[in-house]
Amino acid sequence: MAAAGTGSNPDMEIENDNKPINHPKKNEFDLGADFIAFEDSDDEDEPINHPKKNEPPTPHKGATNSYFDRPTTEFHGGKRRRPVDEDEDPDEGPMTGPPPGCPWMGHRNYSKMASVPIMLTQELWDFVDYISPTKEEHQIREYVVRLVRKTVKDLWSNADVVVFGSFDTMLYLPTSDLDIVLLRDGGFNKLDLNRLASIYGALGLRMKLLSSPKPKYLGQIQESITGIPVDISFNLTNGIDSGQVISTYINEIPALRPLTMLVKYFLMIKNHNEVYKGGIGSYTTVIMILSFLQMHPQIQVGNIDPMDNLGVLLIEFFELYGLCFNYTRVGLTVRDNGSYFEKKDMPTNHRSELLLSCIDPNDPTNDTAKGSYSLQKIREVFAGAYGALTQAVQNRDRELFMDDKRVSSSHVQFDDRNRVAADSKQKSSGLHRSTQVSLIKEVYQVPMHIIRHRQKIAKVFLDGTYQVMFGDPIVHSLDLKTV
């Protein structure tokens, strides 16, 4: 895929450092100018198994959440049990198990699908389903929040305990922190924090003060039963506002959630997801993905459904931010349907520094990426992911479709045959069948510490530890309709 420039001004081109960019001579802010052109497709491709695009997940409120209505895996005895794939043919023998290190596979025959990019999209959907929280995992986090809320209310009856961040937007990973803000008229002082820490210590919870800028404080609790970390801030409301705007965008653009889960997980396993370490935080990650979707020409005109082209879009995301984006001169905003701007026009700009400028949709004066000083390393891992995924698609395409075409180029061409048109309805018969092969294993892995953490959470739920603490009935699995 070749990236096009943004216009006639060379200072504003979205450039690749390794080769010259041939860009059209037009205004650099024209929508769609920063992306490759796609050919339209009239093919009737095999549908992707993903949540219905008209039923996006909604933030969790109370004990239920419509996100959990999705027809995905069920949780029994600490293990995920996959539903039977309706497209599987029982006459073709049993499914092969997942390849080593790929626990999201094993229940679907990807090689029966019409093209490799469609296989990639389906595997990514299965991976998103695997790393998404189970009902039981979410309920355990609810219990942790209840424990924090009860303790705070016992100390200060006039204080409010508000959960925000990825928990509220349903964008959290298995090992993500819980973000909680305490709101109280008159604020909090150091003595208040010491009292709170002392009570948590008596409950077996370790609380430490991370910073103490007056009049606001930040503490962290390490919940001892499950090991879930809880970040507590005091009288800070910007996180609540950010969560609300993210929820709005997710409801408007369903593909934003799976892409966010994929990019967040990738940054986490690369250790580039913590802002205090120079990484990219969750809020900036969402804004980057949202900008990518807003500025995509084929999405803008409705030629493709992002939900059916998750694989190609993820590759293009890594290409844009790993190889093509000119971080030195260009910034992005998602306000007013999204646009790019020249960083030199910002009140606070980075000029020659290789830093991302990302405007907060809630506060135009705030650059959400100003602390992401490790961007050069992040750009390198994005570029590496782009290369690994395109190579995997090319290799698999050669294996399965060598009789259909000869691949002489080292670059994958996403053409009509492997792009799913927006109006595609009918299924295409699978052309090949072979053993399970993961297209994403070079980019996505599930380390053992994550698997063990999830097993621990499952055991806590099944043992009824928190249910006994709060006087709730012990159940072995959750049925949303009866919660």
mmCIF file of N, CA and C in Angstrom, residues 28-145:
data_model
loop_
_atom_site.group_PDB
_atom_site.id
_atom_site.type_symbol
_atom_site.label_atom_id
_atom_site.label_comp_id
_atom_site.label_asym_id
_atom_site.label_seq_id
_atom_site.Cartn_x
_atom_site.Cartn_y
_atom_site.Cartn_z
ATOM 1 N N GLU A 28 -3.830 20.491 1.329
ATOM 2 C CA GLU A 28 -3.380 19.418 2.194
ATOM 3 C C GLU A 28 -4.434 18.956 3.185
ATOM 4 N N PHE A 29 -5.488 19.733 3.349
ATOM 5 C CA PHE A 29 -6.492 19.355 4.333
ATOM 6 C C PHE A 29 -7.706 18.696 3.680
ATOM 7 N N ASP A 30 -7.643 18.407 2.391
ATOM 8 C CA ASP A 30 -8.744 17.707 1.755
ATOM 9 C C ASP A 30 -8.950 16.361 2.427
ATOM 10 N N LEU A 31 -10.200 16.045 2.741
ATOM 11 C CA LEU A 31 -10.476 14.792 3.418
ATOM 12 C C LEU A 31 -10.090 13.616 2.547
ATOM 13 N N GLY A 32 -9.477 12.624 3.158
ATOM 14 C CA GLY A 32 -9.119 11.416 2.444
ATOM 15 C C GLY A 32 -7.786 11.476 1.753
ATOM 16 N N ALA A 33 -7.119 12.618 1.782
ATOM 17 C CA ALA A 33 -5.873 12.746 1.029
ATOM 18 C C ALA A 33 -4.730 11.997 1.664
ATOM 19 N N ASP A 34 -4.882 11.585 2.896
ATOM 20 C CA ASP A 34 -3.781 10.945 3.597
ATOM 21 C C ASP A 34 -3.839 9.431 3.524
ATOM 22 N N PHE A 35 -4.732 8.893 2.721
ATOM 23 C CA PHE A 35 -4.895 7.456 2.671
ATOM 24 C C PHE A 35 -4.751 6.943 1.247
ATOM 25 N N ILE A 36 -4.458 5.682 1.152
ATOM 26 C CA ILE A 36 -4.393 5.052 -0.159
ATOM 27 C C ILE A 36 -5.790 4.981 -0.751
ATOM 28 N N ALA A 37 -5.857 4.892 -2.042
ATOM 29 C CA ALA A 37 -7.156 4.745 -2.702
ATOM 30 C C ALA A 37 -7.517 3.277 -2.769
ATOM 31 N N PHE A 38 -8.796 2.990 -2.580
ATOM 32 C CA PHE A 38 -9.274 1.617 -2.661
ATOM 33 C C PHE A 38 -10.193 1.482 -3.860
ATOM 34 N N GLU A 39 -10.146 0.304 -4.436
ATOM 35 C CA GLU A 39 -11.057 0.034 -5.524
ATOM 36 C C GLU A 39 -12.373 -0.446 -4.951
ATOM 37 N N ASP A 40 -13.470 -0.054 -5.614
ATOM 38 C CA ASP A 40 -14.777 -0.513 -5.170
ATOM 39 C C ASP A 40 -14.926 -1.991 -5.486
ATOM 40 N N SER A 41 -15.786 -2.654 -4.726
ATOM 41 C CA SER A 41 -15.951 -4.088 -4.908
ATOM 42 C C SER A 41 -17.407 -4.442 -5.064
ATOM 43 N N ASP A 42 -17.703 -5.259 -6.043
ATOM 44 C CA ASP A 42 -19.056 -5.780 -6.228
ATOM 45 C C ASP A 42 -19.137 -7.240 -5.842
ATOM 46 N N ASP A 43 -18.033 -7.813 -5.315
ATOM 47 C CA ASP A 43 -18.016 -9.222 -4.962
ATOM 48 C C ASP A 43 -18.936 -9.481 -3.793
ATOM 49 N N GLU A 44 -19.516 -10.666 -3.765
ATOM 50 C CA GLU A 44 -20.336 -11.120 -2.651
ATOM 51 C C GLU A 44 -19.471 -12.009 -1.792
ATOM 52 N N ASP A 45 -18.860 -11.444 -0.742
ATOM 53 C CA ASP A 45 -17.915 -12.172 0.073
ATOM 54 C C ASP A 45 -18.580 -12.774 1.293
ATOM 55 N N GLU A 46 -17.855 -13.703 1.894
ATOM 56 C CA GLU A 46 -18.349 -14.369 3.082
ATOM 57 C C GLU A 46 -18.498 -13.391 4.233
ATOM 58 N N PRO A 47 -19.666 -13.411 4.907
ATOM 59 C CA PRO A 47 -19.873 -12.441 5.982
ATOM 60 C C PRO A 47 -18.961 -12.711 7.164
ATOM 61 N N ILE A 48 -18.604 -11.639 7.869
ATOM 62 C CA ILE A 48 -17.763 -11.730 9.052
ATOM 63 C C ILE A 48 -18.648 -11.906 10.279
ATOM 64 N N ASN A 49 -18.238 -12.788 11.182
ATOM 65 C CA ASN A 49 -18.992 -13.027 12.399
ATOM 66 C C ASN A 49 -18.589 -12.007 13.456
ATOM 67 N N HIS A 50 -19.363 -10.928 13.555
ATOM 68 C CA HIS A 50 -19.084 -9.892 14.541
ATOM 69 C C HIS A 50 -20.397 -9.353 15.076
ATOM 70 N N PRO A 51 -20.368 -8.576 16.178
ATOM 71 C CA PRO A 51 -21.599 -7.993 16.704
ATOM 72 C C PRO A 51 -22.294 -7.159 15.649
ATOM 73 N N LYS A 52 -23.616 -7.105 15.706
ATOM 74 C CA LYS A 52 -24.369 -6.346 14.733
ATOM 75 C C LYS A 52 -24.015 -4.874 14.805
ATOM 76 N N LYS A 53 -23.812 -4.278 13.629
ATOM 77 C CA LYS A 53 -23.343 -2.890 13.615
ATOM 78 C C LYS A 53 -24.398 -1.921 14.133
ATOM 79 N N ASN A 54 -25.663 -2.313 14.130
ATOM 80 C CA ASN A 54 -26.699 -1.439 14.650
ATOM 81 C C ASN A 54 -26.944 -1.636 16.133
ATOM 82 N N GLU A 55 -26.148 -2.493 16.766
ATOM 83 C CA GLU A 55 -26.278 -2.739 18.190
ATOM 84 C C GLU A 55 -24.926 -2.579 18.859
ATOM 85 N N PRO A 56 -24.391 -1.344 18.894
ATOM 86 C CA PRO A 56 -23.085 -1.132 19.528
ATOM 87 C C PRO A 56 -23.164 -1.305 21.028
ATOM 88 N N PRO A 57 -22.037 -1.659 21.670
ATOM 89 C CA PRO A 57 -22.022 -1.776 23.123
ATOM 90 C C PRO A 57 -22.248 -0.426 23.771
ATOM 91 N N THR A 58 -22.848 -0.433 24.935
ATOM 92 C CA THR A 58 -23.084 0.801 25.674
ATOM 93 C C THR A 58 -22.395 0.720 27.012
ATOM 94 N N PRO A 59 -22.048 1.871 27.597
ATOM 95 C CA PRO A 59 -21.352 1.857 28.883
ATOM 96 C C PRO A 59 -22.153 1.135 29.943
ATOM 97 N N HIS A 60 -21.435 0.491 30.837
ATOM 98 C CA HIS A 60 -22.059 -0.275 31.895
ATOM 99 C C HIS A 60 -22.738 0.632 32.898
ATOM 100 N N LYS A 61 -23.964 0.356 33.212
ATOM 101 C CA LYS A 61 -24.704 1.086 34.220
ATOM 102 C C LYS A 61 -25.338 0.079 35.161
ATOM 103 N N GLY A 62 -25.008 0.162 36.405
ATOM 104 C CA GLY A 62 -25.566 -0.768 37.364
ATOM 105 C C GLY A 62 -25.018 -2.156 37.169
ATOM 106 N N ALA A 63 -25.908 -3.167 37.219
ATOM 107 C CA ALA A 63 -25.469 -4.561 37.203
ATOM 108 C C ALA A 63 -25.527 -5.190 35.834
ATOM 109 N N THR A 64 -26.032 -4.471 34.817
ATOM 110 C CA THR A 64 -26.174 -5.068 33.499
ATOM 111 C C THR A 64 -25.547 -4.175 32.451
ATOM 112 N N ASN A 65 -25.312 -4.773 31.294
ATOM 113 C CA ASN A 65 -24.740 -4.005 30.196
ATOM 114 C C ASN A 65 -25.074 -4.697 28.900
ATOM 115 N N SER A 66 -25.565 -3.915 27.920
ATOM 116 C CA SER A 66 -25.987 -4.526 26.668
ATOM 117 C C SER A 66 -24.826 -5.135 25.913
ATOM 118 N N TYR A 67 -23.576 -4.718 26.233
ATOM 119 C CA TYR A 67 -22.416 -5.318 25.574
ATOM 120 C C TYR A 67 -22.395 -6.813 25.797
ATOM 121 N N PHE A 68 -22.858 -7.265 26.961
ATOM 122 C CA PHE A 68 -22.796 -8.678 27.288
ATOM 123 C C PHE A 68 -23.879 -9.491 26.582
ATOM 124 N N ASP A 69 -24.737 -8.819 25.807
ATOM 125 C CA ASP A 69 -25.714 -9.545 25.007
ATOM 126 C C ASP A 69 -25.097 -10.118 23.739
ATOM 127 N N ARG A 70 -23.839 -9.772 23.484
ATOM 128 C CA ARG A 70 -23.226 -10.209 22.229
ATOM 129 C C ARG A 70 -23.164 -11.739 22.171
ATOM 130 N N PRO A 71 -23.416 -12.321 21.012
ATOM 131 C CA PRO A 71 -23.432 -13.783 20.892
ATOM 132 C C PRO A 71 -22.019 -14.340 20.796
ATOM 133 N N THR A 72 -21.294 -14.324 21.912
ATOM 134 C CA THR A 72 -19.913 -14.792 21.886
ATOM 135 C C THR A 72 -19.751 -15.962 22.828
ATOM 136 N N THR A 73 -18.598 -16.035 23.472
ATOM 137 C CA THR A 73 -18.290 -17.174 24.293
ATOM 138 C C THR A 73 -19.042 -17.168 25.600
ATOM 139 N N GLU A 74 -19.186 -18.333 26.177
ATOM 140 C CA GLU A 74 -19.745 -18.467 27.505
ATOM 141 C C GLU A 74 -18.641 -18.883 28.455
ATOM 142 N N PHE A 75 -18.836 -18.573 29.719
ATOM 143 C CA PHE A 75 -17.805 -18.820 30.719
ATOM 144 C C PHE A 75 -18.283 -19.892 31.678
ATOM 145 N N HIS A 76 -17.539 -20.973 31.799
ATOM 146 C CA HIS A 76 -17.923 -22.067 32.678
ATOM 147 C C HIS A 76 -16.679 -22.624 33.355
ATOM 148 N N GLY A 77 -16.683 -22.613 34.661
ATOM 149 C CA GLY A 77 -15.587 -23.215 35.402
ATOM 150 C C GLY A 77 -14.245 -22.602 35.129
ATOM 151 N N GLY A 78 -14.228 -21.291 34.839
ATOM 152 C CA GLY A 78 -12.949 -20.619 34.616
ATOM 153 C C GLY A 78 -12.428 -20.747 33.207
ATOM 154 N N LYS A 79 -13.168 -21.388 32.310
ATOM 155 C CA LYS A 79 -12.727 -21.536 30.929
ATOM 156 C C LYS A 79 -13.806 -21.004 29.999
ATOM 157 N N ARG A 80 -13.382 -20.458 28.874
ATOM 158 C CA ARG A 80 -14.325 -19.963 27.879
ATOM 159 C C ARG A 80 -14.735 -21.105 26.956
ATOM 160 N N ARG A 81 -16.054 -21.265 26.773
ATOM 161 C CA ARG A 81 -16.556 -22.284 25.867
ATOM 162 C C ARG A 81 -17.157 -21.599 24.655
ATOM 163 N N ARG A 82 -16.635 -21.931 23.488
ATOM 164 C CA ARG A 82 -17.060 -21.278 22.269
ATOM 165 C C ARG A 82 -18.353 -21.904 21.743
ATOM 166 N N PRO A 83 -19.213 -21.083 21.118
ATOM 167 C CA PRO A 83 -20.382 -21.634 20.457
ATOM 168 C C PRO A 83 -19.978 -22.341 19.176
ATOM 169 N N VAL A 84 -20.828 -23.234 18.704
ATOM 170 C CA VAL A 84 -20.555 -23.941 17.458
ATOM 171 C C VAL A 84 -20.714 -22.967 16.307
ATOM 172 N N ASP A 85 -19.760 -22.973 15.412
ATOM 173 C CA ASP A 85 -19.811 -22.108 14.251
ATOM 174 C C ASP A 85 -20.899 -22.609 13.317
ATOM 175 N N GLU A 86 -21.875 -21.739 13.013
ATOM 176 C CA GLU A 86 -22.978 -22.153 12.159
ATOM 177 C C GLU A 86 -22.515 -22.496 10.749
ATOM 178 N N ASP A 87 -21.365 -21.972 10.350
ATOM 179 C CA ASP A 87 -20.881 -22.207 8.984
ATOM 180 C C ASP A 87 -20.077 -23.499 8.859
ATOM 181 N N GLU A 88 -19.796 -24.178 9.970
ATOM 182 C CA GLU A 88 -18.983 -25.384 9.910
ATOM 183 C C GLU A 88 -19.768 -26.540 9.312
ATOM 184 N N ASP A 89 -19.079 -27.367 8.580
ATOM 185 C CA ASP A 89 -19.686 -28.540 7.950
ATOM 186 C C ASP A 89 -19.297 -29.768 8.754
ATOM 187 N N PRO A 90 -20.237 -30.415 9.459
ATOM 188 C CA PRO A 90 -19.886 -31.569 10.289
ATOM 189 C C PRO A 90 -19.362 -32.743 9.491
ATOM 190 N N ASP A 91 -19.643 -32.756 8.179
ATOM 191 C CA ASP A 91 -19.183 -33.875 7.361
ATOM 192 C C ASP A 91 -17.700 -33.771 7.025
ATOM 193 N N GLU A 92 -17.065 -32.624 7.301
ATOM 194 C CA GLU A 92 -15.663 -32.448 6.952
ATOM 195 C C GLU A 92 -14.730 -32.790 8.098
ATOM 196 N N GLY A 93 -15.245 -33.404 9.152
ATOM 197 C CA GLY A 93 -14.383 -33.852 10.240
ATOM 198 C C GLY A 93 -14.260 -32.827 11.331
ATOM 199 N N PRO A 94 -13.624 -33.212 12.441
ATOM 200 C CA PRO A 94 -13.496 -32.306 13.582
ATOM 201 C C PRO A 94 -12.553 -31.155 13.280
ATOM 202 N N MET A 95 -12.784 -30.034 13.992
ATOM 203 C CA MET A 95 -11.904 -28.881 13.857
ATOM 204 C C MET A 95 -10.561 -29.181 14.513
ATOM 205 N N THR A 96 -9.516 -28.607 13.928
ATOM 206 C CA THR A 96 -8.207 -28.725 14.562
ATOM 207 C C THR A 96 -8.134 -27.772 15.736
ATOM 208 N N GLY A 97 -7.266 -28.060 16.693
ATOM 209 C CA GLY A 97 -7.114 -27.196 17.853
ATOM 210 C C GLY A 97 -6.347 -25.945 17.508
ATOM 211 N N PRO A 98 -6.290 -24.998 18.445
ATOM 212 C CA PRO A 98 -5.577 -23.749 18.176
ATOM 213 C C PRO A 98 -4.080 -23.980 18.102
ATOM 214 N N PRO A 99 -3.379 -23.199 17.292
ATOM 215 C CA PRO A 99 -1.914 -23.285 17.274
ATOM 216 C C PRO A 99 -1.361 -22.871 18.635
ATOM 217 N N PRO A 100 -0.164 -23.301 18.975
ATOM 218 C CA PRO A 100 0.420 -22.919 20.263
ATOM 219 C C PRO A 100 0.448 -21.403 20.438
ATOM 220 N N GLY A 101 0.020 -20.955 21.599
ATOM 221 C CA GLY A 101 0.030 -19.532 21.906
ATOM 222 C C GLY A 101 -1.112 -18.746 21.314
ATOM 223 N N CYS A 102 -2.087 -19.418 20.731
ATOM 224 C CA CYS A 102 -3.225 -18.735 20.097
ATOM 225 C C CYS A 102 -4.541 -19.248 20.680
ATOM 226 N N PRO A 103 -4.832 -18.949 21.947
ATOM 227 C CA PRO A 103 -6.036 -19.501 22.583
ATOM 228 C C PRO A 103 -7.336 -18.976 22.009
ATOM 229 N N TRP A 104 -7.292 -17.932 21.184
ATOM 230 C CA TRP A 104 -8.508 -17.400 20.583
ATOM 231 C C TRP A 104 -8.948 -18.225 19.377
ATOM 232 N N MET A 105 -8.107 -19.184 18.952
ATOM 233 C CA MET A 105 -8.424 -19.983 17.763
ATOM 234 C C MET A 105 -8.908 -21.370 18.168
ATOM 235 N N GLY A 106 -9.259 -22.173 17.165
ATOM 236 C CA GLY A 106 -9.606 -23.560 17.402
ATOM 237 C C GLY A 106 -11.068 -23.896 17.209
ATOM 238 N N HIS A 107 -11.911 -22.884 17.062
ATOM 239 C CA HIS A 107 -13.344 -23.148 16.922
ATOM 240 C C HIS A 107 -13.879 -22.803 15.536
ATOM 241 N N ARG A 108 -13.001 -22.358 14.649
ATOM 242 C CA ARG A 108 -13.454 -21.900 13.337
ATOM 243 C C ARG A 108 -12.430 -22.280 12.277
ATOM 244 N N ASN A 109 -12.903 -22.657 11.091
ATOM 245 C CA ASN A 109 -12.009 -23.009 10.002
ATOM 246 C C ASN A 109 -11.823 -21.798 9.093
ATOM 247 N N TYR A 110 -10.787 -21.034 9.364
ATOM 248 C CA TYR A 110 -10.563 -19.803 8.611
ATOM 249 C C TYR A 110 -10.240 -20.075 7.145
ATOM 250 N N SER A 111 -9.599 -21.185 6.862
ATOM 251 C CA SER A 111 -9.156 -21.443 5.494
ATOM 252 C C SER A 111 -10.299 -21.686 4.526
ATOM 253 N N LYS A 112 -11.521 -21.873 5.033
ATOM 254 C CA LYS A 112 -12.677 -22.029 4.150
ATOM 255 C C LYS A 112 -13.159 -20.683 3.611
ATOM 256 N N MET A 113 -12.655 -19.602 4.177
ATOM 257 C CA MET A 113 -13.159 -18.286 3.788
ATOM 258 C C MET A 113 -12.617 -17.867 2.428
ATOM 259 N N ALA A 114 -13.268 -16.878 1.838
ATOM 260 C CA ALA A 114 -13.034 -16.563 0.430
ATOM 261 C C ALA A 114 -11.686 -15.929 0.153
ATOM 262 N N SER A 115 -11.085 -15.247 1.118
ATOM 263 C CA SER A 115 -9.798 -14.610 0.881
ATOM 264 C C SER A 115 -9.060 -14.477 2.197
ATOM 265 N N VAL A 116 -7.760 -14.256 2.106
ATOM 266 C CA VAL A 116 -6.933 -14.155 3.303
ATOM 267 C C VAL A 116 -7.267 -12.913 4.129
ATOM 268 N N PRO A 117 -7.465 -11.726 3.543
ATOM 269 C CA PRO A 117 -7.857 -10.592 4.370
ATOM 270 C C PRO A 117 -9.173 -10.813 5.124
ATOM 271 N N ILE A 118 -10.083 -11.579 4.539
ATOM 272 C CA ILE A 118 -11.315 -11.902 5.267
ATOM 273 C C ILE A 118 -10.994 -12.836 6.433
ATOM 274 N N MET A 119 -10.077 -13.777 6.221
ATOM 275 C CA MET A 119 -9.624 -14.632 7.320
ATOM 276 C C MET A 119 -9.007 -13.782 8.429
ATOM 277 N N LEU A 120 -8.207 -12.789 8.027
ATOM 278 C CA LEU A 120 -7.563 -11.915 8.999
ATOM 279 C C LEU A 120 -8.601 -11.160 9.817
ATOM 280 N N THR A 121 -9.597 -10.611 9.147
ATOM 281 C CA THR A 121 -10.641 -9.881 9.870
ATOM 282 C C THR A 121 -11.360 -10.787 10.856
ATOM 283 N N GLN A 122 -11.687 -12.007 10.430
ATOM 284 C CA GLN A 122 -12.402 -12.905 11.337
ATOM 285 C C GLN A 122 -11.539 -13.299 12.530
ATOM 286 N N GLU A 123 -10.252 -13.558 12.300
ATOM 287 C CA GLU A 123 -9.390 -13.906 13.423
ATOM 288 C C GLU A 123 -9.245 -12.734 14.391
ATOM 289 N N LEU A 124 -9.185 -11.523 13.870
ATOM 290 C CA LEU A 124 -9.104 -10.367 14.748
ATOM 291 C C LEU A 124 -10.375 -10.208 15.575
ATOM 292 N N TRP A 125 -11.515 -10.456 14.964
ATOM 293 C CA TRP A 125 -12.763 -10.422 15.736
ATOM 294 C C TRP A 125 -12.739 -11.475 16.839
ATOM 295 N N ASP A 126 -12.234 -12.665 16.530
ATOM 296 C CA ASP A 126 -12.159 -13.723 17.545
ATOM 297 C C ASP A 126 -11.183 -13.337 18.652
ATOM 298 N N PHE A 127 -10.105 -12.652 18.291
ATOM 299 C CA PHE A 127 -9.148 -12.206 19.296
ATOM 300 C C PHE A 127 -9.776 -11.143 20.195
ATOM 301 N N VAL A 128 -10.507 -10.203 19.599
ATOM 302 C CA VAL A 128 -11.189 -9.179 20.391
ATOM 303 C C VAL A 128 -12.169 -9.826 21.357
ATOM 304 N N ASP A 129 -12.891 -10.817 20.878
ATOM 305 C CA ASP A 129 -13.822 -11.533 21.759
ATOM 306 C C ASP A 129 -13.085 -12.209 22.906
ATOM 307 N N TYR A 130 -11.924 -12.771 22.608
ATOM 308 C CA TYR A 130 -11.166 -13.486 23.639
ATOM 309 C C TYR A 130 -10.660 -12.548 24.724
ATOM 310 N N ILE A 131 -10.142 -11.370 24.345
ATOM 311 C CA ILE A 131 -9.566 -10.471 25.343
ATOM 312 C C ILE A 131 -10.618 -9.580 26.006
ATOM 313 N N SER A 132 -11.831 -9.577 25.481
ATOM 314 C CA SER A 132 -12.880 -8.775 26.103
ATOM 315 C C SER A 132 -13.301 -9.397 27.427
ATOM 316 N N PRO A 133 -13.779 -8.576 28.363
ATOM 317 C CA PRO A 133 -14.147 -9.108 29.679
ATOM 318 C C PRO A 133 -15.343 -10.043 29.619
ATOM 319 N N THR A 134 -15.268 -11.106 30.399
ATOM 320 C CA THR A 134 -16.432 -11.960 30.590
ATOM 321 C C THR A 134 -17.374 -11.299 31.586
ATOM 322 N N LYS A 135 -18.586 -11.800 31.664
ATOM 323 C CA LYS A 135 -19.530 -11.272 32.646
ATOM 324 C C LYS A 135 -18.987 -11.437 34.056
ATOM 325 N N GLU A 136 -18.345 -12.559 34.294
ATOM 326 C CA GLU A 136 -17.816 -12.817 35.628
ATOM 327 C C GLU A 136 -16.669 -11.873 35.974
ATOM 328 N N GLU A 137 -15.807 -11.629 35.010
ATOM 329 C CA GLU A 137 -14.705 -10.698 35.251
ATOM 330 C C GLU A 137 -15.229 -9.297 35.536
ATOM 331 N N HIS A 138 -16.251 -8.904 34.815
ATOM 332 C CA HIS A 138 -16.818 -7.583 35.049
ATOM 333 C C HIS A 138 -17.497 -7.516 36.416
ATOM 334 N N GLN A 139 -18.160 -8.592 36.805
ATOM 335 C CA GLN A 139 -18.828 -8.593 38.097
ATOM 336 C C GLN A 139 -17.829 -8.488 39.245
ATOM 337 N N ILE A 140 -16.676 -9.144 39.093
ATOM 338 C CA ILE A 140 -15.650 -9.040 40.126
ATOM 339 C C ILE A 140 -15.182 -7.597 40.261
ATOM 340 N N ARG A 141 -15.015 -6.911 39.153
ATOM 341 C CA ARG A 141 -14.631 -5.501 39.216
ATOM 342 C C ARG A 141 -15.733 -4.665 39.869
ATOM 343 N N GLU A 142 -16.964 -5.040 39.627
ATOM 344 C CA GLU A 142 -18.064 -4.364 40.311
ATOM 345 C C GLU A 142 -17.923 -4.517 41.825
ATOM 346 N N TYR A 143 -17.536 -5.702 42.262
ATOM 347 C CA TYR A 143 -17.363 -5.927 43.695
ATOM 348 C C TYR A 143 -16.217 -5.075 44.260
ATOM 349 N N VAL A 144 -15.142 -4.955 43.496
ATOM 350 C CA VAL A 144 -14.022 -4.122 43.951
ATOM 351 C C VAL A 144 -14.478 -2.678 44.108
ATOM 352 N N VAL A 145 -15.262 -2.203 43.144
ATOM 353 C CA VAL A 145 -15.795 -0.839 43.238
ATOM 354 C C VAL A 145 -16.689 -0.700 44.464
#
